[in-house]
Coordinates of N, CA and C in Angstrom, one line a residue:
X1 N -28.1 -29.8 16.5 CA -28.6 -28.4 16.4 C -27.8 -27.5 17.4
X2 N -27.7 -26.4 16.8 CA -26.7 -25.2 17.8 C -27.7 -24.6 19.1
X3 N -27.6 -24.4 20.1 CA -28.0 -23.9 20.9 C -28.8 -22.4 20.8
X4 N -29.9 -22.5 21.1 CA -31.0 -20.8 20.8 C -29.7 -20.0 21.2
X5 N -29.9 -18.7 20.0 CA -29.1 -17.7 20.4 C -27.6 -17.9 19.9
X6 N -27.2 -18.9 19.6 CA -26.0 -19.1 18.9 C -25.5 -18.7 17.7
X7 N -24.4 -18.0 17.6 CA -24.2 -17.1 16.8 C -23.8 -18.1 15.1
X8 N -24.0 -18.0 13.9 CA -23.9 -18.7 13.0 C -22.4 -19.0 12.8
X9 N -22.5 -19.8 11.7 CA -20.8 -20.9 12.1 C -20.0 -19.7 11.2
X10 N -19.1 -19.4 10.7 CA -18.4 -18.3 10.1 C -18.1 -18.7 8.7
X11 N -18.5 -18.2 7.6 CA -17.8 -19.5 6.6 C -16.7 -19.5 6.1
X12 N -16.2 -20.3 5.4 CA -15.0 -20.8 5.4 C -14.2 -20.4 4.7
X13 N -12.7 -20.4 5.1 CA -11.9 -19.0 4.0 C -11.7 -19.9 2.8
X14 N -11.9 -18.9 1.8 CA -11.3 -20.1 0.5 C -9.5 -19.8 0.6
X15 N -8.9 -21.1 0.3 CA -7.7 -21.5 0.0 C -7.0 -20.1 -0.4
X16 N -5.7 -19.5 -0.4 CA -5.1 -18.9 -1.6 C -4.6 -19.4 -2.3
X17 N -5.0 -18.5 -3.8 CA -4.1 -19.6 -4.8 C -2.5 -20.2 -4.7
X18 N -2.0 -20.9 -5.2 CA -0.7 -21.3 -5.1 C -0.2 -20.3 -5.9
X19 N -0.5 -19.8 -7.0 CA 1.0 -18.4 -7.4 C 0.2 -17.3 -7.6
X20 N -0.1 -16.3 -7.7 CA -0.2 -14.5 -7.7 C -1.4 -15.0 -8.9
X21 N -2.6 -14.1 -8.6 CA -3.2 -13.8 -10.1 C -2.8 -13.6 -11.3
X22 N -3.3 -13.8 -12.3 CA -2.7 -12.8 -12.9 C -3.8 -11.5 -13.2
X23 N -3.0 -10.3 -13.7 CA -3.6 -9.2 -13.9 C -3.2 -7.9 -12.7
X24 N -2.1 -8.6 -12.1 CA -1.8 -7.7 -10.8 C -0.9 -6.3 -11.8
X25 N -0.6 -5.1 -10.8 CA 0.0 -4.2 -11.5 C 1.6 -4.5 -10.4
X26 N 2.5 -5.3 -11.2 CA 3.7 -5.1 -10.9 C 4.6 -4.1 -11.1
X27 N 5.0 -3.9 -12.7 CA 5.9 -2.6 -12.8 C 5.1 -1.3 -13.5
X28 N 6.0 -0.3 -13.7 CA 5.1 1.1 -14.3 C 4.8 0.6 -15.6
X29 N 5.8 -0.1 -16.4 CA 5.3 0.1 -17.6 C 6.5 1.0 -18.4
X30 N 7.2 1.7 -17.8 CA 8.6 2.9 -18.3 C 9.3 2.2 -17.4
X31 N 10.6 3.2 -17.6 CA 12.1 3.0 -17.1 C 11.4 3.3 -15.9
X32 N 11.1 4.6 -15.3 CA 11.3 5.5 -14.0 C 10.3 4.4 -13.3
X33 N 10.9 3.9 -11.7 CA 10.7 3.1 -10.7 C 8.9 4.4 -10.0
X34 N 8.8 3.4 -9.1 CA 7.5 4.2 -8.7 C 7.7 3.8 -7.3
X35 N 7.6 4.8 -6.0 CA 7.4 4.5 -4.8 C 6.1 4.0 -4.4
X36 N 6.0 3.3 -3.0 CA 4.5 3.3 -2.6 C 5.1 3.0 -1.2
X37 N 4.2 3.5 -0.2 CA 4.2 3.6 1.1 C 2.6 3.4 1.7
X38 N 3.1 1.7 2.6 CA 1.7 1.2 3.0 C 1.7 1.7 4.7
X39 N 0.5 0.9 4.6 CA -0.3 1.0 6.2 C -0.4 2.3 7.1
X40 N -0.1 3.2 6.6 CA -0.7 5.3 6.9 C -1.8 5.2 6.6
X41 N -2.4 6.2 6.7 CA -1.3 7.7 7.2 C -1.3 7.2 9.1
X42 N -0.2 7.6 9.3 CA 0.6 7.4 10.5 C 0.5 8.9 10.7
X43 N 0.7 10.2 12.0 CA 0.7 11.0 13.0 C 2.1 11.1 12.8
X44 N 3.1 9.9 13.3 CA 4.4 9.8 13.7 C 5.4 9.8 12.7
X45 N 5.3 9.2 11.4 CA 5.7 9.0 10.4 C 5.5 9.6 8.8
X46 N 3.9 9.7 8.6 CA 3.6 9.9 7.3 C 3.9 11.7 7.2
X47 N 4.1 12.6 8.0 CA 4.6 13.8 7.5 C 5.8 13.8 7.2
X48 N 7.0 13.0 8.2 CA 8.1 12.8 7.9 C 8.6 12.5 6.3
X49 N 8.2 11.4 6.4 CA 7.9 10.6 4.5 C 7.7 11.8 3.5
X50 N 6.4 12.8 4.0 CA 5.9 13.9 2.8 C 7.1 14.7 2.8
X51 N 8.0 15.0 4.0 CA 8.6 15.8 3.9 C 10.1 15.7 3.3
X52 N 10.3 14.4 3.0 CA 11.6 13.6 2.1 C 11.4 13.6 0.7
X53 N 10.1 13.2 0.7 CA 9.5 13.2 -0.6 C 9.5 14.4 -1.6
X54 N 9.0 15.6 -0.5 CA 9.0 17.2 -1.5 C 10.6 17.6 -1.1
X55 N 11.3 17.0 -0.3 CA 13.0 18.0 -0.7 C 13.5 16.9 -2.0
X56 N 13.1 16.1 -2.0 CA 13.9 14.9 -3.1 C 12.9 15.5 -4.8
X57 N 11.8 16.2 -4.4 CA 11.1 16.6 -5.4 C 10.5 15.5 -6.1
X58 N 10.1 14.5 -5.1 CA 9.5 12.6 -6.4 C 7.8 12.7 -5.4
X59 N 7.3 12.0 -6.2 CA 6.2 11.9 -5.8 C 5.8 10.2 -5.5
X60 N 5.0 9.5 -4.5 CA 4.8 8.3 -4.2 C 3.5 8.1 -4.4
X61 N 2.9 6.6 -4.0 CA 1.3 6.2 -3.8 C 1.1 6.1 -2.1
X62 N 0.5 6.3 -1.7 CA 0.2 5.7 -0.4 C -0.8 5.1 -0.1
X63 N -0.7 3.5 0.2 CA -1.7 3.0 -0.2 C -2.4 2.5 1.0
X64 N -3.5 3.3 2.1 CA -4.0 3.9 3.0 C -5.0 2.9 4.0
X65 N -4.7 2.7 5.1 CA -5.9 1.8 5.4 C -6.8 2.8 6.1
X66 N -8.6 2.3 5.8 CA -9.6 2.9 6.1 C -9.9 3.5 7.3
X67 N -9.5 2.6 8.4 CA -9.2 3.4 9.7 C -8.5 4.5 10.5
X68 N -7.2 4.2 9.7 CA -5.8 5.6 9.9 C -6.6 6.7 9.1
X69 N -7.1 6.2 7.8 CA -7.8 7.6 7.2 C -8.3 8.3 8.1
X70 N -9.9 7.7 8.8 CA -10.7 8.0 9.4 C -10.4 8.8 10.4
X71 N -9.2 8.3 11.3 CA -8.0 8.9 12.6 C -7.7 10.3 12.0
X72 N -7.1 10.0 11.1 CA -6.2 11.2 10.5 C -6.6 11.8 9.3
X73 N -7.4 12.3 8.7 CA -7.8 13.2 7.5 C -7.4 14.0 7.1
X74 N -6.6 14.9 8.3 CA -5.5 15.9 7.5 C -4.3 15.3 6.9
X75 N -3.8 14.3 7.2 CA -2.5 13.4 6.8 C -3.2 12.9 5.3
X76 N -4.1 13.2 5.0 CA -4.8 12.3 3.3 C -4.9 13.6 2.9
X77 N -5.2 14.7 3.0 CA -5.2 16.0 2.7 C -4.3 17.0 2.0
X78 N -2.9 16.0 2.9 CA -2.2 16.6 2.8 C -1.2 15.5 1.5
X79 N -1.2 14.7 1.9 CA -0.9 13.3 0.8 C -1.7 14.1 -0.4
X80 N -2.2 14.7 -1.1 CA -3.4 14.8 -2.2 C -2.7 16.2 -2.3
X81 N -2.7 17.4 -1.5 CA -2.3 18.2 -1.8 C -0.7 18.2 -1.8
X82 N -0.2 17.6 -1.8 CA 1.6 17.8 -2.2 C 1.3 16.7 -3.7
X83 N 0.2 16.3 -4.5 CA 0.9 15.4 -5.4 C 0.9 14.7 -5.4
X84 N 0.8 13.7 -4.7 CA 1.1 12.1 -4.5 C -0.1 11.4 -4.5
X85 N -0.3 10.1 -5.0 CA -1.8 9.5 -5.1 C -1.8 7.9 -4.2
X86 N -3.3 8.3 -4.3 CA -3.8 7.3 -3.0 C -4.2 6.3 -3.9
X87 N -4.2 5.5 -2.9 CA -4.0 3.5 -2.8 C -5.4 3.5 -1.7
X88 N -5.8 2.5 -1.9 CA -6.9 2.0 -1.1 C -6.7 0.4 -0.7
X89 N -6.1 0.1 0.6 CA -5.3 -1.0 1.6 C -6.2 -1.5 2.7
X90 N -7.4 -1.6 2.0 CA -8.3 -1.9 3.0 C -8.7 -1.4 4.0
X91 N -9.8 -1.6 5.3 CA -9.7 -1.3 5.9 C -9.4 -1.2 7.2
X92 N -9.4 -2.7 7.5 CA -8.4 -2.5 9.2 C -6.7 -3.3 8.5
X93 N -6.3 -3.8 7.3 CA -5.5 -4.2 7.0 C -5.4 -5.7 7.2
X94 N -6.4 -6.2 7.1 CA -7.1 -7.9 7.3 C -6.2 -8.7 6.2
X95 N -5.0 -9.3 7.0 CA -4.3 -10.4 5.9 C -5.3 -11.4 5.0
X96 N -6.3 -11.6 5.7 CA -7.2 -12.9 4.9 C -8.7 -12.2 4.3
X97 N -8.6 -10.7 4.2 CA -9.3 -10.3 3.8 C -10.1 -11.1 2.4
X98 N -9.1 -11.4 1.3 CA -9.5 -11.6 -0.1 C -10.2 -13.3 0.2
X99 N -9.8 -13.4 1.3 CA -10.3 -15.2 1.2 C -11.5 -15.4 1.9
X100 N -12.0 -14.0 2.3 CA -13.4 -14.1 2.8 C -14.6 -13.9 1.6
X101 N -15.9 -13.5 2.1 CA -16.9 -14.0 1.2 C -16.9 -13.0 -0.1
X102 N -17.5 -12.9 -0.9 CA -16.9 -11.3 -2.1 C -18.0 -10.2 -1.4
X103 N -18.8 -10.2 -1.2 CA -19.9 -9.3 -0.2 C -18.8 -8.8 1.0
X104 N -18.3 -9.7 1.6 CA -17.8 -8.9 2.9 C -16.3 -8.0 2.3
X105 N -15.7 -8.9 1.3 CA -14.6 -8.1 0.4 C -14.8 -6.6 -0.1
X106 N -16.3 -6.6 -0.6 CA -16.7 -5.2 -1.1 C -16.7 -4.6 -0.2
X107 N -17.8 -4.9 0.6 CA -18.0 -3.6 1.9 C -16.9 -3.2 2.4
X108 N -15.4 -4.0 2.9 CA -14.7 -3.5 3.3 C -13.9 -2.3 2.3
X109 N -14.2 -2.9 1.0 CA -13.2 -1.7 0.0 C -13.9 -0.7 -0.1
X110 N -15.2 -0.9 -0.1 CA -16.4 0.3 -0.5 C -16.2 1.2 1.1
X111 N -16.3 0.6 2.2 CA -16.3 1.5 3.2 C -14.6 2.6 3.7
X112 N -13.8 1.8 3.2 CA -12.3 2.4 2.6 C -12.5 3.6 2.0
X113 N -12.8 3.3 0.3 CA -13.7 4.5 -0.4 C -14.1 5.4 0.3
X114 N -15.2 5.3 0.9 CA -16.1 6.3 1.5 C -15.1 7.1 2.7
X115 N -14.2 5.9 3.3 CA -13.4 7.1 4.6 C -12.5 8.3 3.5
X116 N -11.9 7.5 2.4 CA -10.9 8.3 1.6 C -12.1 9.9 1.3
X117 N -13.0 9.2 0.6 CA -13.9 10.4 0.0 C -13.7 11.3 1.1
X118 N -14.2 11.2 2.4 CA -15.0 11.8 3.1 C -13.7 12.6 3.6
X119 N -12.6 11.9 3.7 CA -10.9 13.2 4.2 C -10.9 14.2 2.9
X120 N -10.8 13.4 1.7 CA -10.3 14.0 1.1 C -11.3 14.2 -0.7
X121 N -12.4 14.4 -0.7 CA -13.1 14.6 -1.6 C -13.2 15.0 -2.7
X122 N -13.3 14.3 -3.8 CA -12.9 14.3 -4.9 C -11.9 13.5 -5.4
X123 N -10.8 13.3 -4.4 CA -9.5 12.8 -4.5 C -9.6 11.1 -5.7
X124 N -8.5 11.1 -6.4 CA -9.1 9.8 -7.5 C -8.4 8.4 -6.1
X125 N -9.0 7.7 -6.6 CA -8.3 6.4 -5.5 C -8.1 5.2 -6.7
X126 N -7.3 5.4 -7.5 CA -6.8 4.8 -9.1 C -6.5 3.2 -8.7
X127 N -5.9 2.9 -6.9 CA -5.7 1.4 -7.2 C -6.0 1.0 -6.0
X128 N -5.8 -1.1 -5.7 CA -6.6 -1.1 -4.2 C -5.3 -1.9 -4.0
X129 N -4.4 -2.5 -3.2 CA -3.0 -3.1 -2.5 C -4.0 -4.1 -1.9
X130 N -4.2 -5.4 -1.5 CA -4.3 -6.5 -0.9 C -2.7 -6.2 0.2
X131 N -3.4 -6.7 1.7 CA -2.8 -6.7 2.9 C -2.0 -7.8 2.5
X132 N -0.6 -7.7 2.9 CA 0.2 -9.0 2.9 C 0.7 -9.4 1.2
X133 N 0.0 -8.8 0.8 CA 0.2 -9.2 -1.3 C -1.1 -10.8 -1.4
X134 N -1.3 -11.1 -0.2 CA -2.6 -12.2 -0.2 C -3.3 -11.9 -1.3
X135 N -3.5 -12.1 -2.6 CA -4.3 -12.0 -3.3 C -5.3 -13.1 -3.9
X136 N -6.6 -13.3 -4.0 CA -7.4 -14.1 -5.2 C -8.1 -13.7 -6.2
X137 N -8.6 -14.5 -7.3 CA -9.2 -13.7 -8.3 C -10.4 -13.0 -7.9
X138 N -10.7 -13.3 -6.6 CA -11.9 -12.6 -6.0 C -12.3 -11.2 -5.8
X139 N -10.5 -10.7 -4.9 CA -10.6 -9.9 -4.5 C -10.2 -8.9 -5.6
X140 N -9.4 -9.5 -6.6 CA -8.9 -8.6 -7.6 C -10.3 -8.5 -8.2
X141 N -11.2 -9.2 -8.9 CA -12.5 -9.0 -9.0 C -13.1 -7.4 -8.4
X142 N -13.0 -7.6 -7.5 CA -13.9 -6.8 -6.5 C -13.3 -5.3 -7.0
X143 N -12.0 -5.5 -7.1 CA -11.2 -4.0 -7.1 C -11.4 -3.2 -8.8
X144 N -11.5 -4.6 -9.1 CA -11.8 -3.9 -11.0 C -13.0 -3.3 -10.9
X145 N -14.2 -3.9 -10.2 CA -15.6 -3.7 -10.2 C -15.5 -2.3 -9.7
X146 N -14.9 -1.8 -8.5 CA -15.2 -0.4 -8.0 C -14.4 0.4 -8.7
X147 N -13.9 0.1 -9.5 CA -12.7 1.0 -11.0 C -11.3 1.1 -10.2
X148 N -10.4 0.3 -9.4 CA -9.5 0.3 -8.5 C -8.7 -0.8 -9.3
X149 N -7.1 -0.3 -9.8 CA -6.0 -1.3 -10.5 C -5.4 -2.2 -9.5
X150 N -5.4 -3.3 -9.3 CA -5.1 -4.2 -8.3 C -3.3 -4.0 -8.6
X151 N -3.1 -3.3 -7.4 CA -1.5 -2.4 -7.4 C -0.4 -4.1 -6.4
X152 N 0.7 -4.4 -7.0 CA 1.4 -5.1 -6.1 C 2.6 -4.7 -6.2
X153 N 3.5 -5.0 -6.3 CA 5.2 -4.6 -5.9 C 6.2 -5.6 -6.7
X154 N 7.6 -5.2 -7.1 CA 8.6 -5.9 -7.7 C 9.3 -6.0 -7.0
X155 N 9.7 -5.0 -5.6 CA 10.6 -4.8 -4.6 C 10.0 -4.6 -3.2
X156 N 10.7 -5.8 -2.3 CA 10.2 -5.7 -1.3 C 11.2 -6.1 -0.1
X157 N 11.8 -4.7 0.3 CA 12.7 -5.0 1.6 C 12.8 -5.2 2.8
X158 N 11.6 -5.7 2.7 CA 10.7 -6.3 3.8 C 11.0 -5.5 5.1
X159 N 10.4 -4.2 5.0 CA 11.0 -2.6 6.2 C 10.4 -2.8 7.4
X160 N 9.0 -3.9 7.2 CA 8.1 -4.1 7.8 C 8.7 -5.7 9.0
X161 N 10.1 -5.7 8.8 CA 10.9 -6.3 9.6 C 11.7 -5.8 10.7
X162 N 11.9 -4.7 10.7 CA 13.0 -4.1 11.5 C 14.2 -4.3 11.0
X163 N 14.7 -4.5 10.1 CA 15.7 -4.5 9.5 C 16.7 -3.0 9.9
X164 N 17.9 -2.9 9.6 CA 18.3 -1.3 9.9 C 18.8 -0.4 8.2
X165 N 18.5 0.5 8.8 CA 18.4 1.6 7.6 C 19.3 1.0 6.4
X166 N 20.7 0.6 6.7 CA 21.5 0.3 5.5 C 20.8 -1.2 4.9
X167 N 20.1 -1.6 5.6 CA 19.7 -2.9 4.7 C 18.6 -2.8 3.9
X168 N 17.5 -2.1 4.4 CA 16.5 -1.6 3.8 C 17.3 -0.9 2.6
X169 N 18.2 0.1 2.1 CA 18.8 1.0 1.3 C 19.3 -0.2 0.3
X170 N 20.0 -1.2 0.9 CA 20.7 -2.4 0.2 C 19.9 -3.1 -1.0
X171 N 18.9 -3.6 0.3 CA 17.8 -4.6 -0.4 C 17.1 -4.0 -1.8
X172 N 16.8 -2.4 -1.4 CA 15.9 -2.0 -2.5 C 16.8 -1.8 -4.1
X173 N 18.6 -1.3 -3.9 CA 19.3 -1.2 -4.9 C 19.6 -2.5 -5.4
X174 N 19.8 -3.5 -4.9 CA 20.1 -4.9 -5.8 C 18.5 -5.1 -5.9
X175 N 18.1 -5.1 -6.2 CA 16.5 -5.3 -6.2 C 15.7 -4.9 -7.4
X176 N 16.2 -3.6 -7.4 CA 15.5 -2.4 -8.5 C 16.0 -2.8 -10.0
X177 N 15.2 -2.7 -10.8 CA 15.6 -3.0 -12.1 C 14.2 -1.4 -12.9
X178 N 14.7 -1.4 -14.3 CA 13.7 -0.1 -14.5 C 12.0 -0.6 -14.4
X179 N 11.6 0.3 -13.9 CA 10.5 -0.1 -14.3 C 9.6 -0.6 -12.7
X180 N 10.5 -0.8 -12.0 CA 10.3 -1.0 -10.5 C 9.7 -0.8 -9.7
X181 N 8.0 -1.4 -9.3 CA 7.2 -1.0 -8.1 C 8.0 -1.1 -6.7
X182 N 8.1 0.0 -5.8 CA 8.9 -0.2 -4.2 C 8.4 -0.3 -3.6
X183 N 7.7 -1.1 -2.8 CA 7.0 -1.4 -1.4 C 7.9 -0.8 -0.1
X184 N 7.4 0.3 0.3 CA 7.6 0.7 1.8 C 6.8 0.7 2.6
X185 N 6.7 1.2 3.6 CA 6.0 1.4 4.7 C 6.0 2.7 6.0
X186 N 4.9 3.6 6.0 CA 5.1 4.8 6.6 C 4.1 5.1 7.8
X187 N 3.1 3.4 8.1 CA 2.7 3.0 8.8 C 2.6 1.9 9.7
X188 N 2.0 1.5 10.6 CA 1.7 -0.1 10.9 C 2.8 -0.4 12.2
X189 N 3.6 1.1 13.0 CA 4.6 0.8 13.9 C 6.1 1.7 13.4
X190 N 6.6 1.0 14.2 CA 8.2 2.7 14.0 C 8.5 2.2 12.9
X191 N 8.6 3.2 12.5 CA 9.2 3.5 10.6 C 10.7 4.2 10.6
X192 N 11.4 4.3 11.9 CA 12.2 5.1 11.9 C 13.5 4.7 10.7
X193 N 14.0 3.1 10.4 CA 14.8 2.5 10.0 C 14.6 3.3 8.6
X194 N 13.2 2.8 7.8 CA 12.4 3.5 6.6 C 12.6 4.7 6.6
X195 N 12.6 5.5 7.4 CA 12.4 6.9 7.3 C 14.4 7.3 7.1
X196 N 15.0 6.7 7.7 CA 16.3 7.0 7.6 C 16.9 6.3 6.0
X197 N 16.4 5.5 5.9 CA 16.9 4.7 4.2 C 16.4 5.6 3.4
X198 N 15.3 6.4 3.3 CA 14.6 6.7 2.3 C 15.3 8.0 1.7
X199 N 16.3 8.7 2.1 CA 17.3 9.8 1.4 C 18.3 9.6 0.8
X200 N 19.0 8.1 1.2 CA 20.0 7.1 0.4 C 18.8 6.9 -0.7
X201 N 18.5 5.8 -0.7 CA 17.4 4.5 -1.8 C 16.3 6.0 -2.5
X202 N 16.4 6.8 -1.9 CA 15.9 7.9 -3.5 C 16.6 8.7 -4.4
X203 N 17.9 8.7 -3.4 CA 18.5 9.0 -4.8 C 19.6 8.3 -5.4
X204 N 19.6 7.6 -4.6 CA 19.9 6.2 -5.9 C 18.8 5.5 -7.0
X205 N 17.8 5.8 -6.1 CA 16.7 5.3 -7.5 C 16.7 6.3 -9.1
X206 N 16.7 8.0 -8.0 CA 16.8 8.6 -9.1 C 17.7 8.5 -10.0
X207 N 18.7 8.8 -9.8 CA 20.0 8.4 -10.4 C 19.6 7.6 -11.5
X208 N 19.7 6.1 -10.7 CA 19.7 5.1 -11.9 C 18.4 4.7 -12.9
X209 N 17.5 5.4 -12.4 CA 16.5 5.0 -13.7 C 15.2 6.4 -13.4
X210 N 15.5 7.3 -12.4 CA 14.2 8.4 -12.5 C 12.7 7.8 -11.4
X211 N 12.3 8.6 -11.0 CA 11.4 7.8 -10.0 C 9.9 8.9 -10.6
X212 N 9.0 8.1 -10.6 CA 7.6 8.5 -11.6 C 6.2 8.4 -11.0
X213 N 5.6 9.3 -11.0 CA 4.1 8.3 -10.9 C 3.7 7.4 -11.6
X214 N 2.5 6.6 -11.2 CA 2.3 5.3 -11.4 C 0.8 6.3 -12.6
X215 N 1.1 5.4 -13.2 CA -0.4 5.9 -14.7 C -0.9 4.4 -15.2

């Protein structure tokens, strides 16, 4: 027996599957590639990003964790008013999120929801990103049920390394094929490398295949 006052045992993560769900949204669906920019809104970074974004004239996803929302609600404001559509990335950005119970999976997405609502009102939140790309049919479950497209990536230059600007620019053009989801990052720590790739690797994306919102 546990000791009076002992807190209960935690239960236990389920396994991830061995390959990707299926039903994930990898490419657009067209030629024209689709940006997305995780773990913002960032203070330090995510105006910079908005502001590459409207001289390059393309539009991205940003797919938002619930806490930076809550910090920052002019930065989601402003994301919604230039154009660009929101992603819902959980809320503290929990790698093992999806392998926890489907109750605690909701609350975190539903309380996500509610920070997005609450910056930016009315705003649509069309898909949900799993931390890490960690996905189960659980959590993809969960994201169908709140009307959210379980959003993943075809390119990933892994920015979220420290890599330097010419390799991030590198990785994404041998990489890209039409039709191409881009995983970046405009939060989660210095984005400086990202922020400097992102005037190369846009318009070479433009160029070679047009860069589009995600529908």
């Amino acid at each position: 027996p546990s000791p009076a006052g002992a807190a209960p045992p935690k239960p236990q993560l389920r396994p991830l599957p061995a390959k990707l769900p299926a039903g994930l949204r990898r490419n657009t669906g067209v030629r024209p590639v689709a940006l997305t920019f995780d773990d913002g809104p960032s203070p330090a970074w995510t105006p910079k990003v908005l502001d590459q974004l409207r001289a390059a004239r393309v539009t991205a996803t940003f797919c938002v964790v619930g806490r930076e929302v809550q910090r920052h609600p002019e930065l989601v404001r402003r994301i919604v008013r230039e154009g660009h559509q929101l992603c819902n990335h959980s809320w503290r950005h929990d790698l093992d999120l999806a392998r926890r119970p489907v109750a605690e999976i909701r609350a975190d997405l539903a309380r996500t929801n509610r920070a997005i609502q609450a910056a930016a009102p009315g705003a649509p939140v069309a898909f949900y990103r799993q931390p890490g790309g960690r996905w189960t049919p659980e959590v993809l479950g969960v994201a169908k049920e709140l009307g959210m497209l379980p959003l993943h990536w075809a390119v990933d230059p892994q920015d979220w390394d420290k890599p330097t600007a010419a390799t991030i620019a590198k990785r994404v053009h041998n990489a890209a094929r039409p039709g191409s989801i881009v995983l970046l990052h405009d939060g989660g720590g210095d984005r400086a490398a990202t922020l400097a790739a992102c005037p190369h690797l846009i318009a070479d994306l433009k160029h070679r295949f047009g860069i589009a919102r995600l529908r």
